[in-house]
Amino acid sequence: MAGHQKLAGSNSNQNNNNQEGLDQRDPLCLGMGCVLKPFVHQVSGRAHMLALDKETICKSLSDREWMFYLQLTPAIQQFAPVLKGILCVLLENSQRFRSIDACIIKAPVSNDVKVKKAGTFNGNHKVEQILFKGLGRTEYSRNDGFTDHPWTVDKDQDAVTEAFGQNPWSLRQHRREINRTLKGDTLRKEVDLDKLWSNSHGDAIESYRALQNQAKQNGHKVKAYLLLDDVTSCYQFPNILDLKIGTQMDRAGCSPAKKDKHLNLVQRSSTGSLGLRLAGMQVYQVNERQYLCRDKYFGRGLSTKGFIDTLHQFLHNGQRTVTEVIPPIVERLVALRRSLEQHESYRFFASSVLLSYEGNSTSNVSSCSVHMIDFAHSTKPGFLDDKIKYPGPDNDCLHALDNLASILNNLHQNPDTGVTTRT
């Protein structure tokens, strides 16, 4: 286990040549006036995400997800974001997420996590002048590619408000997290960090407990985040598609009410027919110089036809279908499927496949990527205290990947199919 890194107080006389990264000889600081910013490209997720630097995002910590990341096989690791560690932040002002101190517990094989010096950190600035456009409050009919699902229309005004500089979903979830923090509420059960450290990361206890003592003495709050590589950082204008894969119907630990909700969602959305459901999307429209965004409420109302239309929309930049990214995306999906097929008794409940590519049509970069994300409900043989051993590979997930590859291949062969755009 790599040693922990304490982020100490800043000094204005520190060498400016070292401001891009952590260094054992010159520890840097998040704090003293530094405000953690929302991750502007967050298109989905129940909790907010924060940008630590231009290559690292902070996601609310789940002990199951942390442990699952640590136990990923190399075959799956190549499709997952790089795990960098855990960030424990001492918050001075919960409403602005202002950090006054922090410690980083590095993952065993992670590279150094880079951060900006206090006073210079401003989050991800590459879309600073880009307008994100949310979903309009419009009723849709079944023959338009939508079901009669009650979630067809997003009823949350925050989720459809246009936001300058960040995805509407990112803004919405950050506001909700602020409200939860101020009220002392949490989305999920708080992680017992003392237990987590004592089991796996004894060298982090001293630094973490120092933060806890500061919090108790001054009435501050300590929050913990999973540090992950921002897989979209290589793009100037990242187009992002987050798809929930599988039906989740066999997930252990679900209450009857939760299972009923899943069943209802499966029956009334594209999940039932394809094993795929839109969780979030942003696609850069070059003619309008803004992102078109869709959220999970939009996705819950999509029929099979509506899902295919939306997938086509993800590949359309407002002027043409970007067909050149389809073959490499399909190739990666096939490779991912081949890898998952070899993992007996693994189940990726509530996981997503994340597709991304460069949205700037004037860029010479035509790269694209495929990642698996969200492992908070995943399981495998011998994982933690999970008692159920599932037979064979995750066929639910494999079926979804097969359907996605098939749809993309059809779109590649028929790129002139009309794209339905709704604002």
Short mmCIF file of C-alpha atoms in Angstrom, two decimals:
data_model
loop_
_atom_site.label_atom_id
_atom_site.label_comp_id
_atom_site.label_asym_id
_atom_site.label_seq_id
_atom_site.Cartn_x
_atom_site.Cartn_y
_atom_site.Cartn_z
CA MET A 1 0.00 0.00 0.00
CA ALA A 2 1.41 3.37 -0.98
CA GLY A 3 1.83 5.87 1.84
CA HIS A 4 -0.84 8.48 2.37
CA GLN A 5 -0.34 12.08 1.28
CA LYS A 6 -1.35 14.93 3.59
CA LEU A 7 -2.39 18.15 1.89
CA ALA A 8 -0.93 20.76 4.20
CA GLY A 9 -1.43 24.53 4.43
CA SER A 10 -0.28 26.59 1.49
CA ASN A 11 2.64 29.01 1.40
CA SER A 12 2.74 31.88 -1.07
CA ASN A 13 6.55 31.50 -1.32
CA GLN A 14 6.37 27.93 -2.62
CA ASN A 15 8.03 27.17 -5.92
CA ASN A 16 5.56 27.88 -8.72
CA ASN A 17 7.17 25.21 -10.88
CA ASN A 18 5.58 22.59 -8.64
CA GLN A 19 2.00 23.81 -8.77
CA GLU A 20 0.72 21.07 -11.06
CA GLY A 21 1.17 18.15 -8.69
CA LEU A 22 1.67 16.67 -5.27
CA ASP A 23 5.27 16.30 -4.19
CA GLN A 24 6.62 14.73 -1.01
CA ARG A 25 9.10 17.60 -0.62
CA ASP A 26 6.52 20.31 -1.13
CA PRO A 27 3.00 19.22 -0.08
CA LEU A 28 0.28 21.33 -1.61
CA CYS A 29 -3.14 22.24 -0.41
CA LEU A 30 -6.74 22.13 -1.50
CA GLY A 31 -7.70 24.42 1.29
CA MET A 32 -7.63 27.96 2.59
CA GLY A 33 -10.11 29.47 0.21
CA CYS A 34 -10.26 26.66 -2.34
CA VAL A 35 -13.78 25.70 -3.38
CA LEU A 36 -14.34 22.23 -4.81
CA LYS A 37 -16.21 22.68 -8.08
CA PRO A 38 -18.89 20.45 -9.57
CA PHE A 39 -17.61 18.18 -12.33
CA VAL A 40 -19.06 19.99 -15.31
CA HIS A 41 -19.42 16.85 -17.46
CA GLN A 42 -21.49 14.81 -15.00
CA VAL A 43 -24.42 13.48 -17.04
CA SER A 44 -25.85 10.99 -14.53
CA GLY A 45 -25.65 9.68 -11.00
CA ARG A 46 -27.67 10.11 -7.79
CA ALA A 47 -24.92 12.05 -6.01
CA HIS A 48 -22.82 14.96 -7.15
CA MET A 49 -19.31 14.63 -8.55
CA LEU A 50 -16.50 17.10 -8.02
CA ALA A 51 -13.42 17.98 -10.06
CA LEU A 52 -10.18 17.65 -8.10
CA ASP A 53 -8.09 18.61 -11.11
CA LYS A 54 -8.31 18.36 -14.89
CA GLU A 55 -7.77 14.59 -14.80
CA THR A 56 -9.37 13.48 -11.53
CA ILE A 57 -12.98 13.37 -10.38
CA CYS A 58 -14.34 12.87 -6.87
CA LYS A 59 -17.27 10.50 -6.47
CA SER A 60 -19.16 9.87 -3.21
CA LEU A 61 -17.42 6.99 -1.46
CA SER A 62 -18.97 3.53 -1.34
CA ASP A 63 -16.92 0.95 0.55
CA ARG A 64 -18.22 -1.81 -1.75
CA GLU A 65 -17.16 0.11 -4.85
CA TRP A 66 -13.74 0.89 -3.38
CA MET A 67 -13.14 -2.77 -2.54
CA PHE A 68 -14.48 -3.96 -5.90
CA TYR A 69 -12.13 -1.60 -7.74
CA LEU A 70 -9.20 -2.94 -5.72
CA GLN A 71 -10.09 -6.50 -6.74
CA LEU A 72 -10.74 -5.92 -10.45
CA THR A 73 -8.97 -8.38 -12.71
CA PRO A 74 -6.57 -6.94 -15.33
CA ALA A 75 -9.05 -7.97 -18.04
CA ILE A 76 -11.71 -5.67 -16.58
CA GLN A 77 -9.32 -2.97 -15.36
CA GLN A 78 -8.55 -2.04 -18.96
CA PHE A 79 -12.19 -1.01 -19.36
CA ALA A 80 -12.60 0.79 -16.03
CA PRO A 81 -11.43 4.26 -14.94
CA VAL A 82 -8.14 4.22 -13.06
CA LEU A 83 -8.67 4.17 -9.30
CA LYS A 84 -6.46 6.84 -7.73
CA GLY A 85 -7.46 6.69 -4.10
CA ILE A 86 -9.76 8.27 -1.54
CA LEU A 87 -10.02 11.96 -0.72
CA CYS A 88 -11.11 12.95 2.79
CA VAL A 89 -12.07 16.61 2.88
CA LEU A 90 -12.59 18.82 5.91
CA LEU A 91 -15.28 21.29 4.89
CA GLU A 92 -15.34 24.77 6.33
CA ASN A 93 -18.43 25.87 4.48
CA SER A 94 -20.81 23.11 3.41
CA GLN A 95 -22.77 25.44 1.15
CA ARG A 96 -19.76 26.14 -1.05
CA PHE A 97 -17.77 22.95 -0.41
CA ARG A 98 -14.81 25.04 0.76
CA SER A 99 -11.94 22.85 1.94
CA ILE A 100 -9.70 23.90 4.81
CA ASP A 101 -7.74 20.65 4.98
CA ALA A 102 -7.69 17.24 3.35
CA CYS A 103 -5.82 13.98 3.09
CA ILE A 104 -5.43 11.62 0.17
CA ILE A 105 -5.17 7.86 0.63
CA LYS A 106 -3.64 6.60 -2.57
CA ALA A 107 -4.71 3.38 -4.21
CA PRO A 108 -1.96 0.71 -4.19
CA VAL A 109 -1.10 1.06 -7.89
CA SER A 110 -2.22 4.62 -8.61
CA ASN A 111 -0.05 7.41 -9.92
CA ASP A 112 0.34 10.61 -7.94
CA VAL A 113 -2.86 12.61 -7.82
CA LYS A 114 -2.29 16.11 -9.11
CA VAL A 115 -3.99 19.16 -7.69
CA LYS A 116 -3.75 22.90 -8.09
CA LYS A 117 -2.40 25.22 -5.43
CA ALA A 118 -4.89 27.09 -3.30
CA GLY A 119 -6.17 30.15 -5.07
CA THR A 120 -5.52 28.79 -8.58
CA PHE A 121 -7.90 25.81 -8.64
CA ASN A 122 -10.96 26.49 -10.76
CA GLY A 123 -12.16 23.07 -11.73
CA ASN A 124 -12.45 21.92 -15.33
CA HIS A 125 -12.21 25.08 -17.43
CA LYS A 126 -12.27 23.64 -20.93
CA VAL A 127 -16.01 24.24 -21.43
CA GLU A 128 -16.07 27.55 -19.61
CA GLN A 129 -17.80 29.33 -22.48
CA ILE A 130 -20.08 26.52 -23.58
CA LEU A 131 -23.82 26.60 -22.96
CA PHE A 132 -25.47 23.35 -21.93
CA LYS A 133 -29.06 22.90 -23.00
CA GLY A 134 -31.37 20.71 -20.94
CA LEU A 135 -34.52 18.82 -21.74
CA GLY A 136 -37.57 20.93 -22.52
CA ARG A 137 -40.75 20.41 -20.52
CA THR A 138 -42.74 18.74 -23.25
CA GLU A 139 -45.20 15.86 -23.35
CA TYR A 140 -44.35 13.14 -25.84
CA SER A 141 -46.56 10.52 -27.48
CA ARG A 142 -45.95 6.79 -27.90
CA ASN A 143 -45.61 7.08 -31.67
CA ASP A 144 -42.80 9.57 -31.08
CA GLY A 145 -40.62 6.83 -29.59
CA PHE A 146 -41.79 7.27 -26.02
CA THR A 147 -43.72 5.02 -23.69
CA ASP A 148 -46.55 6.07 -21.40
CA HIS A 149 -44.18 5.78 -18.44
CA PRO A 150 -44.94 8.36 -15.74
CA TRP A 151 -41.29 9.50 -15.83
CA THR A 152 -41.45 10.49 -19.49
CA VAL A 153 -41.42 14.14 -18.47
CA ASP A 154 -38.81 15.37 -16.03
CA LYS A 155 -40.74 17.02 -13.24
CA ASP A 156 -37.72 18.61 -11.58
CA GLN A 157 -37.24 22.18 -12.76
CA ASP A 158 -33.57 22.20 -11.74
CA ALA A 159 -32.86 19.40 -14.18
CA VAL A 160 -34.15 21.31 -17.19
CA THR A 161 -32.73 24.73 -16.42
CA GLU A 162 -30.09 25.95 -18.84
CA ALA A 163 -26.74 26.33 -17.08
CA PHE A 164 -23.75 28.35 -18.19
CA GLY A 165 -20.59 26.27 -18.10
CA GLN A 166 -21.86 22.94 -16.77
CA ASN A 167 -24.25 20.15 -17.54
CA PRO A 168 -27.72 20.79 -16.02
CA TRP A 169 -27.54 17.42 -14.25
CA SER A 170 -24.23 18.37 -12.65
CA LEU A 171 -25.72 21.62 -11.36
CA ARG A 172 -28.85 19.88 -10.12
CA GLN A 173 -27.02 17.17 -8.18
CA HIS A 174 -24.56 19.63 -6.66
CA ARG A 175 -27.41 21.78 -5.35
CA ARG A 176 -29.06 18.70 -3.88
CA GLU A 177 -25.82 17.61 -2.20
CA ILE A 178 -25.43 21.04 -0.63
CA ASN A 179 -28.96 20.85 0.74
CA ARG A 180 -28.38 17.34 2.09
CA THR A 181 -25.11 18.36 3.74
CA LEU A 182 -26.64 21.42 5.38
CA LYS A 183 -29.46 19.26 6.74
CA GLY A 184 -27.12 16.49 7.87
CA ASP A 185 -28.72 14.01 5.44
CA THR A 186 -26.95 11.41 3.29
CA LEU A 187 -27.93 9.48 0.18
CA ARG A 188 -26.57 6.20 1.48
CA LYS A 189 -25.27 4.81 4.72
CA GLU A 190 -22.07 6.58 5.75
CA VAL A 191 -18.91 4.55 5.23
CA ASP A 192 -17.16 3.47 8.43
CA LEU A 193 -13.78 4.86 7.46
CA ASP A 194 -12.08 3.69 10.65
CA LYS A 195 -13.05 0.13 9.78
CA LEU A 196 -12.04 0.59 6.14
CA TRP A 197 -8.59 1.89 7.11
CA SER A 198 -7.99 -0.73 9.81
CA ASN A 199 -8.84 -3.51 7.38
CA SER A 200 -6.73 -2.34 4.46
CA HIS A 201 -5.04 1.00 4.98
CA GLY A 202 -3.45 1.27 8.42
CA ASP A 203 -1.03 3.98 7.31
CA ALA A 204 -3.93 6.35 6.61
CA ILE A 205 -5.46 6.27 10.09
CA GLU A 206 -3.27 9.02 11.59
CA SER A 207 -4.03 11.54 8.87
CA TYR A 208 -7.73 10.75 8.75
CA ARG A 209 -8.15 10.93 12.53
CA ALA A 210 -6.39 14.31 12.56
CA LEU A 211 -9.12 15.58 10.22
CA GLN A 212 -11.81 14.07 12.43
CA ASN A 213 -10.37 15.79 15.49
CA GLN A 214 -10.34 19.13 13.68
CA ALA A 215 -13.94 18.60 12.64
CA LYS A 216 -15.10 17.82 16.20
CA GLN A 217 -13.28 20.81 17.67
CA ASN A 218 -14.60 23.32 15.15
CA GLY A 219 -17.98 21.91 14.18
CA HIS A 220 -16.86 21.17 10.62
CA LYS A 221 -17.78 18.26 8.35
CA VAL A 222 -15.56 15.53 6.90
CA LYS A 223 -16.66 14.01 3.61
CA ALA A 224 -14.99 11.14 1.76
CA TYR A 225 -14.79 10.68 -2.00
CA LEU A 226 -13.54 8.02 -4.36
CA LEU A 227 -10.83 9.45 -6.65
CA LEU A 228 -11.12 8.24 -10.23
CA ASP A 229 -9.48 9.14 -13.50
CA ASP A 230 -11.59 11.48 -15.63
CA VAL A 231 -11.85 9.36 -18.77
CA THR A 232 -13.15 12.36 -20.75
CA SER A 233 -10.18 14.64 -19.95
CA CYS A 234 -8.51 13.86 -23.28
CA TYR A 235 -11.31 15.56 -25.21
CA GLN A 236 -11.80 19.25 -25.88
CA PHE A 237 -15.57 18.87 -26.21
CA PRO A 238 -16.43 15.42 -24.79
CA ASN A 239 -19.57 13.75 -26.07
CA ILE A 240 -20.72 11.38 -23.32
CA LEU A 241 -23.34 8.63 -23.22
CA ASP A 242 -24.09 6.77 -19.97
CA LEU A 243 -26.17 3.61 -20.44
CA LYS A 244 -27.47 1.41 -17.63
CA ILE A 245 -26.94 -2.21 -18.61
CA GLY A 246 -29.03 -5.18 -17.51
CA THR A 247 -32.33 -5.40 -15.68
CA GLN A 248 -30.96 -5.53 -12.08
CA MET A 249 -33.83 -7.87 -11.25
CA ASP A 250 -31.66 -10.39 -9.36
CA ARG A 251 -29.83 -7.85 -7.21
CA ALA A 252 -29.51 -9.04 -3.62
CA GLY A 253 -30.46 -6.80 -0.72
CA CYS A 254 -33.26 -4.95 -2.52
CA SER A 255 -36.40 -4.20 -0.56
CA PRO A 256 -39.72 -5.36 -2.04
CA ALA A 257 -40.54 -1.74 -2.89
CA LYS A 258 -37.22 -1.35 -4.72
CA LYS A 259 -37.80 -4.58 -6.65
CA ASP A 260 -41.26 -3.39 -7.67
CA LYS A 261 -39.75 -0.14 -8.90
CA HIS A 262 -37.14 -2.02 -10.94
CA LEU A 263 -39.81 -4.30 -12.41
CA ASN A 264 -41.94 -1.30 -13.34
CA LEU A 265 -38.96 0.40 -14.94
CA VAL A 266 -37.99 -2.71 -16.89
CA GLN A 267 -41.50 -3.25 -18.23
CA ARG A 268 -42.08 0.35 -19.28
CA SER A 269 -38.71 1.36 -20.74
CA SER A 270 -36.10 0.17 -23.23
CA THR A 271 -34.56 -1.95 -20.46
CA GLY A 272 -37.21 -4.62 -20.97
CA SER A 273 -36.57 -5.03 -24.69
CA LEU A 274 -32.85 -4.22 -24.94
CA GLY A 275 -31.36 -4.47 -21.46
CA LEU A 276 -30.24 -0.87 -22.05
CA ARG A 277 -31.53 2.42 -20.66
CA LEU A 278 -30.28 5.97 -21.12
CA ALA A 279 -28.93 7.34 -17.82
CA GLY A 280 -27.52 10.56 -19.22
CA MET A 281 -26.07 12.13 -22.35
CA GLN A 282 -24.40 15.23 -23.69
CA VAL A 283 -23.54 15.75 -27.34
CA TYR A 284 -21.90 18.85 -28.78
CA GLN A 285 -23.85 20.54 -31.55
CA VAL A 286 -21.24 22.23 -33.74
CA ASN A 287 -23.75 24.45 -35.54
CA GLU A 288 -25.15 25.87 -32.29
CA ARG A 289 -21.88 25.68 -30.32
CA GLN A 290 -23.61 24.15 -27.33
CA TYR A 291 -24.27 20.77 -25.79
CA LEU A 292 -27.61 19.02 -26.05
CA CYS A 293 -28.19 17.17 -22.77
CA ARG A 294 -30.54 14.34 -21.80
CA ASP A 295 -31.03 12.94 -18.31
CA LYS A 296 -32.26 9.73 -16.72
CA TYR A 297 -35.88 10.89 -16.63
CA PHE A 298 -35.78 11.31 -20.38
CA GLY A 299 -34.23 7.84 -20.65
CA ARG A 300 -36.88 6.22 -18.49
CA GLY A 301 -39.53 7.25 -20.96
CA LEU A 302 -37.83 5.88 -24.07
CA SER A 303 -39.29 2.94 -25.94
CA THR A 304 -37.05 0.76 -28.11
CA LYS A 305 -37.51 3.12 -31.04
CA GLY A 306 -36.92 6.16 -28.88
CA PHE A 307 -33.73 4.64 -27.47
CA ILE A 308 -32.37 3.94 -30.96
CA ASP A 309 -33.27 7.48 -32.07
CA THR A 310 -31.46 8.90 -29.05
CA LEU A 311 -28.40 6.74 -29.68
CA HIS A 312 -28.36 8.10 -33.22
CA GLN A 313 -28.67 11.59 -31.79
CA PHE A 314 -25.59 10.94 -29.66
CA LEU A 315 -23.67 10.27 -32.88
CA HIS A 316 -25.04 13.35 -34.64
CA ASN A 317 -23.20 16.66 -34.19
CA GLY A 318 -26.02 18.81 -35.56
CA GLN A 319 -24.66 18.60 -39.09
CA ARG A 320 -23.92 14.95 -39.76
CA THR A 321 -23.71 11.49 -38.21
CA VAL A 322 -20.15 10.91 -37.04
CA THR A 323 -19.93 7.41 -38.49
CA GLU A 324 -16.16 7.13 -38.13
CA VAL A 325 -16.39 6.59 -34.37
CA ILE A 326 -18.82 3.66 -34.64
CA PRO A 327 -16.41 0.86 -35.72
CA PRO A 328 -13.85 1.52 -32.93
CA ILE A 329 -16.63 1.80 -30.35
CA VAL A 330 -18.12 -1.52 -31.50
CA GLU A 331 -14.66 -3.09 -31.45
CA ARG A 332 -14.21 -2.03 -27.83
CA LEU A 333 -17.69 -3.28 -26.91
CA VAL A 334 -16.91 -6.67 -28.43
CA ALA A 335 -13.63 -6.80 -26.49
CA LEU A 336 -15.45 -5.85 -23.28
CA ARG A 337 -18.04 -8.56 -23.88
CA ARG A 338 -15.32 -11.12 -24.49
CA SER A 339 -13.68 -10.17 -21.21
CA LEU A 340 -16.87 -10.30 -19.14
CA GLU A 341 -17.81 -13.64 -20.65
CA GLN A 342 -14.75 -15.17 -19.00
CA HIS A 343 -15.72 -14.01 -15.50
CA GLU A 344 -17.81 -16.71 -13.91
CA SER A 345 -20.25 -15.69 -11.15
CA TYR A 346 -19.58 -11.96 -11.57
CA ARG A 347 -22.65 -9.71 -11.57
CA PHE A 348 -22.57 -6.04 -12.51
CA PHE A 349 -25.85 -4.88 -11.00
CA ALA A 350 -26.65 -1.20 -11.69
CA SER A 351 -23.41 -0.75 -13.64
CA SER A 352 -23.15 1.41 -16.74
CA VAL A 353 -21.24 1.41 -19.97
CA LEU A 354 -19.87 4.86 -20.79
CA LEU A 355 -19.25 5.84 -24.41
CA SER A 356 -17.32 9.00 -25.21
CA TYR A 357 -15.70 10.70 -28.18
CA GLU A 358 -14.46 14.11 -29.32
CA GLY A 359 -17.26 16.48 -30.27
CA ASN A 360 -15.16 19.16 -31.94
CA SER A 361 -15.50 18.59 -35.67
CA THR A 362 -12.51 20.84 -36.39
CA SER A 363 -10.22 18.73 -34.24
CA ASN A 364 -7.88 16.24 -35.81
CA VAL A 365 -8.56 13.92 -32.92
CA SER A 366 -11.20 11.30 -33.69
CA SER A 367 -10.58 9.13 -30.64
CA CYS A 368 -13.34 7.39 -28.72
CA SER A 369 -13.54 5.24 -25.64
CA VAL A 370 -15.68 2.64 -23.90
CA HIS A 371 -15.62 2.18 -20.13
CA MET A 372 -17.54 0.28 -17.48
CA ILE A 373 -18.42 2.38 -14.45
CA ASP A 374 -20.48 2.18 -11.25
CA PHE A 375 -19.54 -0.90 -9.24
CA ALA A 376 -21.28 -0.06 -5.96
CA HIS A 377 -23.67 -3.02 -6.37
CA SER A 378 -21.37 -5.43 -8.21
CA THR A 379 -20.37 -8.76 -6.77
CA LYS A 380 -18.13 -11.73 -7.50
CA PRO A 381 -17.19 -15.04 -5.86
CA GLY A 382 -15.98 -14.49 -2.30
CA PHE A 383 -16.63 -10.75 -2.33
CA LEU A 384 -17.12 -9.30 1.16
CA ASP A 385 -20.00 -11.05 2.94
CA ASP A 386 -22.06 -11.76 -0.19
CA LYS A 387 -23.66 -15.18 0.22
CA ILE A 388 -25.26 -15.77 -3.18
CA LYS A 389 -23.07 -17.45 -5.80
CA TYR A 390 -24.44 -16.81 -9.27
CA PRO A 391 -23.94 -19.46 -11.98
CA GLY A 392 -22.07 -18.58 -15.15
CA PRO A 393 -21.17 -15.14 -16.51
CA ASP A 394 -23.47 -12.12 -16.32
CA ASN A 395 -25.67 -12.99 -19.30
CA ASP A 396 -27.92 -10.03 -18.57
CA CYS A 397 -24.98 -7.72 -19.14
CA LEU A 398 -23.72 -9.67 -22.16
CA HIS A 399 -27.17 -9.47 -23.78
CA ALA A 400 -27.18 -5.69 -23.34
CA LEU A 401 -23.73 -5.32 -24.91
CA ASP A 402 -24.77 -7.50 -27.85
CA ASN A 403 -27.82 -5.32 -28.47
CA LEU A 404 -25.78 -2.11 -28.23
CA ALA A 405 -23.20 -3.36 -30.73
CA SER A 406 -25.97 -4.50 -33.08
CA ILE A 407 -27.76 -1.14 -32.96
CA LEU A 408 -24.51 0.73 -33.60
CA ASN A 409 -23.66 -1.52 -36.56
CA ASN A 410 -27.10 -0.84 -38.06
CA LEU A 411 -26.62 2.90 -37.58
CA HIS A 412 -23.25 2.66 -39.30
CA GLN A 413 -24.87 0.99 -42.28
CA ASN A 414 -27.79 3.46 -42.35
CA PRO A 415 -26.34 6.80 -41.20
CA ASP A 416 -28.92 8.89 -43.09
CA THR A 417 -31.82 7.78 -40.92
CA GLY A 418 -33.54 10.90 -39.65
CA VAL A 419 -32.47 12.08 -36.22
CA THR A 420 -35.29 13.27 -34.00
CA THR A 421 -34.18 16.33 -32.04
CA ARG A 422 -36.30 17.66 -29.21
CA THR A 423 -35.55 20.74 -27.20
#
